[in-house]
Each structure stands twice: as structure tokens, then as C-alpha cells.
Amino acid sequence: DGNIADGQAKSSSCAACHGATGKASNALYPNLAGQNEAYLALALHGYKNGGRTGGQAGVMQAFTAGLSDQDISDLSAFYASQKP
Amino acid sequence: DGNIADGQAKSSSCAACHGATGKASNALYPNLAGQNEAYLALALHGYKNGGRTGGQAGVMQAFTAGLSDQDISDLSAFYASQKP
């Protein structure tokens, strides 16, 4: 399962666009705070394996390429835990 | 610009998965309540034009195929206006 504290520690790259508290810095990007953990994991795996395209998928594919399954679980747990 | 009331009137198909109040019925689907309006519009246009793939994109492409630009603006305004 995902570890919230570990997810926070791994989220520095995410925060530039999605915000340190999961509120996006630009309205064209999604807020992540309080999003469903399973959906977040599905999205990250989809970017990593190339199955998800559209929007900023190119950027997201680069950011997710080096993530392990545990990293994805931790990041998903962290953002899901934040207050929207 | 999007009209919230018109968006609500057009949201019945969306509600089965994303909830009448923007809280998804299944954790594999995203909550939409309070999501950024511009992001929601980008996502809907992406599904409609086929540029966005992954996850439930096949279902979303079918649901968005008949939406006009105004429909997309209205639905985006409606979900963005809901309390997360």
C-alpha cells in the first residue's frame, strides 16, 4: 500500500505543476488533492506505460518513467490524503 | 463561457460514474467536484477528438462525441462549481 509520508517526500517534481498541497498552479492542470487514490495510481501507470495520451502526457510520461510501483502507490496515497 | 445551471441539466449521463455532486461512484474514476474548469474542458475536448487515451477513454469518447463546444463549457463550469 502507499505510504503518505513517503509520497510527500517523493512529490517535489509534482509540486511545480500540481502544487505542494495538490492545488494546481495553472487551471489547465488538474488539482490532485483528495482525488481517489486508485484513480491516481491508474493515471500514473497509464502515463508511465504510454497508454494515456493527451494534455500534458508527454511531460507526465517523462516524470513517471523512473517511478517504481511503490513510488506510484506512495504518490497516490499522498495526494489522495490532501484536503481538496 | 460555461453556464452552471445548463451544465447541471446536461450532466445526467456523467452522474452515473462521476456522481451527481462530482464524487465518483468508483475509486477508479476521478472525482470532478471543484476541479479546474479549464482542465475539465481540455479533458472533454481531448476525449471527443480522440487525443486523450487511457483509462475509460473509450467510454468517454462515446459520451463526448455528441457534445458541442457549449455543452463542454457548461459541463466544465458545473463540475468546477461543485464543492469537493
PDB file of C-alpha atoms in Angstrom:
ATOM      1  CA  ASP A   1       0.000   0.000   0.000  1.00  0.00           C
ATOM      2  CA  GLY A   2       1.018   3.571  -0.434  1.00  0.00           C
ATOM      3  CA  ASN A   3       2.746   5.473   2.330  1.00  0.00           C
ATOM      4  CA  ILE A   4       1.647   9.085   2.640  1.00  0.00           C
ATOM      5  CA  ALA A   5       4.881  10.394   4.162  1.00  0.00           C
ATOM      6  CA  ASP A   6       6.981   8.605   1.576  1.00  0.00           C
ATOM      7  CA  GLY A   7       4.740  10.014  -1.127  1.00  0.00           C
ATOM      8  CA  GLN A   8       5.220  13.524   0.150  1.00  0.00           C
ATOM      9  CA  ALA A   9       8.974  13.025   0.151  1.00  0.00           C
ATOM     10  CA  LYS A  10       8.823  11.936  -3.499  1.00  0.00           C
ATOM     11  CA  SER A  11       6.471  14.699  -4.661  1.00  0.00           C
ATOM     12  CA  SER A  12       8.852  17.587  -5.239  1.00  0.00           C
ATOM     13  CA  SER A  13       8.762  17.196  -9.025  1.00  0.00           C
ATOM     14  CA  CYS A  14       4.976  17.021  -8.975  1.00  0.00           C
ATOM     15  CA  ALA A  15       4.554  20.171  -6.910  1.00  0.00           C
ATOM     16  CA  ALA A  16       5.732  22.547  -9.644  1.00  0.00           C
ATOM     17  CA  CYS A  17       2.513  21.990 -11.570  1.00  0.00           C
ATOM     18  CA  HIS A  18       0.157  20.282  -9.119  1.00  0.00           C
ATOM     19  CA  GLY A  19       1.053  22.357  -6.072  1.00  0.00           C
ATOM     20  CA  ALA A  20       2.585  21.367  -2.752  1.00  0.00           C
ATOM     21  CA  THR A  21      -0.933  20.862  -1.415  1.00  0.00           C
ATOM     22  CA  GLY A  22      -2.422  19.371  -4.582  1.00  0.00           C
ATOM     23  CA  LYS A  23      -3.873  22.630  -5.918  1.00  0.00           C
ATOM     24  CA  ALA A  24      -2.626  23.111  -9.472  1.00  0.00           C
ATOM     25  CA  SER A  25      -0.558  26.167 -10.321  1.00  0.00           C
ATOM     26  CA  ASN A  26      -2.351  26.543 -13.659  1.00  0.00           C
ATOM     27  CA  ALA A  27      -6.042  25.947 -14.361  1.00  0.00           C
ATOM     28  CA  LEU A  28      -5.120  23.782 -17.333  1.00  0.00           C
ATOM     29  CA  TYR A  29      -3.638  21.225 -14.921  1.00  0.00           C
ATOM     30  CA  PRO A  30      -5.725  19.110 -12.568  1.00  0.00           C
ATOM     31  CA  ASN A  31      -5.956  19.577  -8.847  1.00  0.00           C
ATOM     32  CA  LEU A  32      -4.986  16.323  -7.159  1.00  0.00           C
ATOM     33  CA  ALA A  33      -5.889  16.977  -3.532  1.00  0.00           C
ATOM     34  CA  GLY A  34      -8.471  14.485  -2.356  1.00  0.00           C
ATOM     35  CA  GLN A  35      -8.591  12.690  -5.687  1.00  0.00           C
ATOM     36  CA  ASN A  36      -9.299   8.962  -5.486  1.00  0.00           C
ATOM     37  CA  GLU A  37      -6.114   7.032  -4.722  1.00  0.00           C
ATOM     38  CA  ALA A  38      -6.939   4.201  -7.147  1.00  0.00           C
ATOM     39  CA  TYR A  39      -7.610   6.671  -9.958  1.00  0.00           C
ATOM     40  CA  LEU A  40      -4.333   8.485  -9.324  1.00  0.00           C
ATOM     41  CA  ALA A  41      -2.409   5.212  -9.455  1.00  0.00           C
ATOM     42  CA  LEU A  42      -4.199   4.228 -12.655  1.00  0.00           C
ATOM     43  CA  ALA A  43      -3.332   7.585 -14.229  1.00  0.00           C
ATOM     44  CA  LEU A  44       0.340   7.384 -13.239  1.00  0.00           C
ATOM     45  CA  HIS A  45       0.685   3.829 -14.534  1.00  0.00           C
ATOM     46  CA  GLY A  46      -1.080   4.912 -17.724  1.00  0.00           C
ATOM     47  CA  TYR A  47       1.370   7.735 -18.278  1.00  0.00           C
ATOM     48  CA  LYS A  48       4.340   5.506 -17.496  1.00  0.00           C
ATOM     49  CA  ASN A  49       3.322   2.717 -19.867  1.00  0.00           C
ATOM     50  CA  GLY A  50       2.259   5.151 -22.593  1.00  0.00           C
ATOM     51  CA  GLY A  51      -1.379   4.098 -22.570  1.00  0.00           C
ATOM     52  CA  ARG A  52      -2.545   7.523 -21.517  1.00  0.00           C
ATOM     53  CA  THR A  53      -2.151  10.288 -24.050  1.00  0.00           C
ATOM     54  CA  GLY A  54      -3.487  13.810 -24.377  1.00  0.00           C
ATOM     55  CA  GLY A  55      -2.895  17.027 -22.485  1.00  0.00           C
ATOM     56  CA  GLN A  56       0.480  17.006 -20.788  1.00  0.00           C
ATOM     57  CA  ALA A  57       1.013  13.273 -21.296  1.00  0.00           C
ATOM     58  CA  GLY A  58       4.453  13.826 -22.812  1.00  0.00           C
ATOM     59  CA  VAL A  59       5.630  15.652 -19.718  1.00  0.00           C
ATOM     60  CA  MET A  60       3.944  13.120 -17.457  1.00  0.00           C
ATOM     61  CA  GLN A  61       5.494  10.209 -19.300  1.00  0.00           C
ATOM     62  CA  ALA A  62       8.935  11.690 -18.674  1.00  0.00           C
ATOM     63  CA  PHE A  63       8.194  12.268 -14.994  1.00  0.00           C
ATOM     64  CA  THR A  64       6.751   8.787 -14.462  1.00  0.00           C
ATOM     65  CA  ALA A  65       9.346   6.834 -16.446  1.00  0.00           C
ATOM     66  CA  GLY A  66      11.558   6.382 -13.390  1.00  0.00           C
ATOM     67  CA  LEU A  67       8.820   5.631 -10.884  1.00  0.00           C
ATOM     68  CA  SER A  68       8.525   2.180  -9.325  1.00  0.00           C
ATOM     69  CA  ASP A  69       5.182   0.629  -8.446  1.00  0.00           C
ATOM     70  CA  GLN A  70       5.857   1.606  -4.841  1.00  0.00           C
ATOM     71  CA  ASP A  71       6.610   5.206  -5.839  1.00  0.00           C
ATOM     72  CA  ILE A  72       3.285   5.364  -7.671  1.00  0.00           C
ATOM     73  CA  SER A  73       1.449   3.909  -4.674  1.00  0.00           C
ATOM     74  CA  ASP A  74       3.108   6.378  -2.318  1.00  0.00           C
ATOM     75  CA  LEU A  75       2.433   9.422  -4.503  1.00  0.00           C
ATOM     76  CA  SER A  76      -1.185   8.354  -4.987  1.00  0.00           C
ATOM     77  CA  ALA A  77      -1.663   7.918  -1.242  1.00  0.00           C
ATOM     78  CA  PHE A  78      -0.117  11.321  -0.571  1.00  0.00           C
ATOM     79  CA  TYR A  79      -2.302  13.291  -2.981  1.00  0.00           C
ATOM     80  CA  ALA A  80      -5.448  11.387  -2.051  1.00  0.00           C
ATOM     81  CA  SER A  81      -4.824  12.277   1.586  1.00  0.00           C
ATOM     82  CA  GLN A  82      -4.699  16.012   0.997  1.00  0.00           C
ATOM     83  CA  LYS A  83      -7.697  18.200   1.675  1.00  0.00           C
ATOM     84  CA  PRO A  84      -9.219  19.498  -1.574  1.00  0.00           C
TER      85      PRO A  84
ATOM     86  CA  ASP B   1     -18.500  30.903 -21.116  1.00  0.00           C
ATOM     87  CA  GLY B   2     -19.991  27.923 -19.395  1.00  0.00           C
ATOM     88  CA  ASN B   3     -23.340  28.113 -17.653  1.00  0.00           C
ATOM     89  CA  ILE B   4     -23.530  26.161 -14.405  1.00  0.00           C
ATOM     90  CA  ALA B   5     -27.282  25.511 -14.496  1.00  0.00           C
ATOM     91  CA  ASP B   6     -27.142  24.405 -18.113  1.00  0.00           C
ATOM     92  CA  GLY B   7     -24.234  22.142 -17.247  1.00  0.00           C
ATOM     93  CA  GLN B   8     -26.180  20.532 -14.447  1.00  0.00           C
ATOM     94  CA  ALA B   9     -29.090  19.915 -16.816  1.00  0.00           C
ATOM     95  CA  LYS B  10     -26.734  18.181 -19.233  1.00  0.00           C
ATOM     96  CA  SER B  11     -24.909  16.091 -16.614  1.00  0.00           C
ATOM     97  CA  SER B  12     -27.233  13.139 -16.173  1.00  0.00           C
ATOM     98  CA  SER B  13     -25.057  10.802 -18.231  1.00  0.00           C
ATOM     99  CA  CYS B  14     -21.979  11.902 -16.296  1.00  0.00           C
ATOM    100  CA  ALA B  15     -23.536  11.288 -12.898  1.00  0.00           C
ATOM    101  CA  ALA B  16     -23.626   7.506 -13.193  1.00  0.00           C
ATOM    102  CA  CYS B  17     -19.852   7.366 -12.797  1.00  0.00           C
ATOM    103  CA  HIS B  18     -18.831  10.804 -11.533  1.00  0.00           C
ATOM    104  CA  GLY B  19     -21.710  11.290  -9.112  1.00  0.00           C
ATOM    105  CA  ALA B  20     -24.464  13.875  -9.015  1.00  0.00           C
ATOM    106  CA  THR B  21     -22.219  16.016  -6.832  1.00  0.00           C
ATOM    107  CA  GLY B  22     -18.952  15.212  -8.601  1.00  0.00           C
ATOM    108  CA  LYS B  23     -17.872  12.439  -6.228  1.00  0.00           C
ATOM    109  CA  ALA B  24     -17.109   9.348  -8.274  1.00  0.00           C
ATOM    110  CA  SER B  25     -19.074   6.174  -7.656  1.00  0.00           C
ATOM    111  CA  ASN B  26     -15.932   4.054  -8.054  1.00  0.00           C
ATOM    112  CA  ALA B  27     -12.441   4.883  -6.833  1.00  0.00           C
ATOM    113  CA  LEU B  28     -11.058   4.050 -10.267  1.00  0.00           C
ATOM    114  CA  TYR B  29     -12.897   7.097 -11.659  1.00  0.00           C
ATOM    115  CA  PRO B  30     -11.938  10.673 -10.872  1.00  0.00           C
ATOM    116  CA  ASN B  31     -13.869  12.989  -8.624  1.00  0.00           C
ATOM    117  CA  LEU B  32     -14.735  16.111 -10.591  1.00  0.00           C
ATOM    118  CA  ALA B  33     -16.127  18.405  -7.903  1.00  0.00           C
ATOM    119  CA  GLY B  34     -14.036  21.558  -7.678  1.00  0.00           C
ATOM    120  CA  GLN B  35     -11.704  20.503 -10.464  1.00  0.00           C
ATOM    121  CA  ASN B  36     -10.304  23.334 -12.564  1.00  0.00           C
ATOM    122  CA  GLU B  37     -12.806  24.381 -15.232  1.00  0.00           C
ATOM    123  CA  ALA B  38     -10.144  24.824 -17.924  1.00  0.00           C
ATOM    124  CA  TYR B  39      -8.717  21.375 -17.212  1.00  0.00           C
ATOM    125  CA  LEU B  40     -12.147  19.756 -17.404  1.00  0.00           C
ATOM    126  CA  ALA B  41     -12.811  21.409 -20.768  1.00  0.00           C
ATOM    127  CA  LEU B  42      -9.412  20.293 -22.039  1.00  0.00           C
ATOM    128  CA  ALA B  43     -10.109  16.730 -20.929  1.00  0.00           C
ATOM    129  CA  LEU B  44     -13.551  16.623 -22.557  1.00  0.00           C
ATOM    130  CA  HIS B  45     -12.241  18.051 -25.826  1.00  0.00           C
ATOM    131  CA  GLY B  46      -9.391  15.551 -25.679  1.00  0.00           C
ATOM    132  CA  TYR B  47     -11.769  12.639 -25.301  1.00  0.00           C
ATOM    133  CA  LYS B  48     -14.033  13.946 -28.054  1.00  0.00           C
ATOM    134  CA  ASN B  49     -11.245  14.449 -30.585  1.00  0.00           C
ATOM    135  CA  GLY B  50      -9.536  11.181 -29.652  1.00  0.00           C
ATOM    136  CA  GLY B  51      -6.351  12.828 -28.429  1.00  0.00           C
ATOM    137  CA  ARG B  52      -6.821  11.524 -24.922  1.00  0.00           C
ATOM    138  CA  THR B  53      -6.480   7.790 -24.433  1.00  0.00           C
ATOM    139  CA  GLY B  54      -6.109   5.523 -21.443  1.00  0.00           C
ATOM    140  CA  GLY B  55      -8.392   4.503 -18.611  1.00  0.00           C
ATOM    141  CA  GLN B  56     -12.037   4.849 -19.610  1.00  0.00           C
ATOM    142  CA  ALA B  57     -11.256   6.895 -22.730  1.00  0.00           C
ATOM    143  CA  GLY B  58     -13.353   4.597 -24.932  1.00  0.00           C
ATOM    144  CA  VAL B  59     -16.421   5.222 -22.800  1.00  0.00           C
ATOM    145  CA  MET B  60     -15.644   8.921 -22.548  1.00  0.00           C
ATOM    146  CA  GLN B  61     -15.177   9.220 -26.289  1.00  0.00           C
ATOM    147  CA  ALA B  62     -18.663   7.802 -26.804  1.00  0.00           C
ATOM    148  CA  PHE B  63     -20.176  10.150 -24.228  1.00  0.00           C
ATOM    149  CA  THR B  64     -18.420  13.227 -25.606  1.00  0.00           C
ATOM    150  CA  ALA B  65     -18.976  12.524 -29.305  1.00  0.00           C
ATOM    151  CA  GLY B  66     -22.259  14.382 -29.319  1.00  0.00           C
ATOM    152  CA  LEU B  67     -21.209  17.328 -27.164  1.00  0.00           C
ATOM    153  CA  SER B  68     -20.938  20.804 -28.647  1.00  0.00           C
ATOM    154  CA  ASP B  69     -18.319  23.304 -27.509  1.00  0.00           C
ATOM    155  CA  GLN B  70     -21.042  24.974 -25.457  1.00  0.00           C
ATOM    156  CA  ASP B  71     -22.013  21.668 -23.851  1.00  0.00           C
ATOM    157  CA  ILE B  72     -18.393  21.120 -22.844  1.00  0.00           C
ATOM    158  CA  SER B  73     -18.151  24.637 -21.421  1.00  0.00           C
ATOM    159  CA  ASP B  74     -21.375  24.184 -19.460  1.00  0.00           C
ATOM    160  CA  LEU B  75     -20.420  20.781 -18.046  1.00  0.00           C
ATOM    161  CA  SER B  76     -16.985  22.070 -17.083  1.00  0.00           C
ATOM    162  CA  ALA B  77     -18.490  25.078 -15.322  1.00  0.00           C
ATOM    163  CA  PHE B  78     -20.943  22.853 -13.461  1.00  0.00           C
ATOM    164  CA  TYR B  79     -18.386  20.393 -12.098  1.00  0.00           C
ATOM    165  CA  ALA B  80     -15.870  23.121 -11.292  1.00  0.00           C
ATOM    166  CA  SER B  81     -18.548  24.882  -9.240  1.00  0.00           C
ATOM    167  CA  GLN B  82     -19.269  21.900  -7.011  1.00  0.00           C
ATOM    168  CA  LYS B  83     -17.756  21.636  -3.554  1.00  0.00           C
ATOM    169  CA  PRO B  84     -15.102  18.912  -3.390  1.00  0.00           C
TER     170      PRO B  84
END
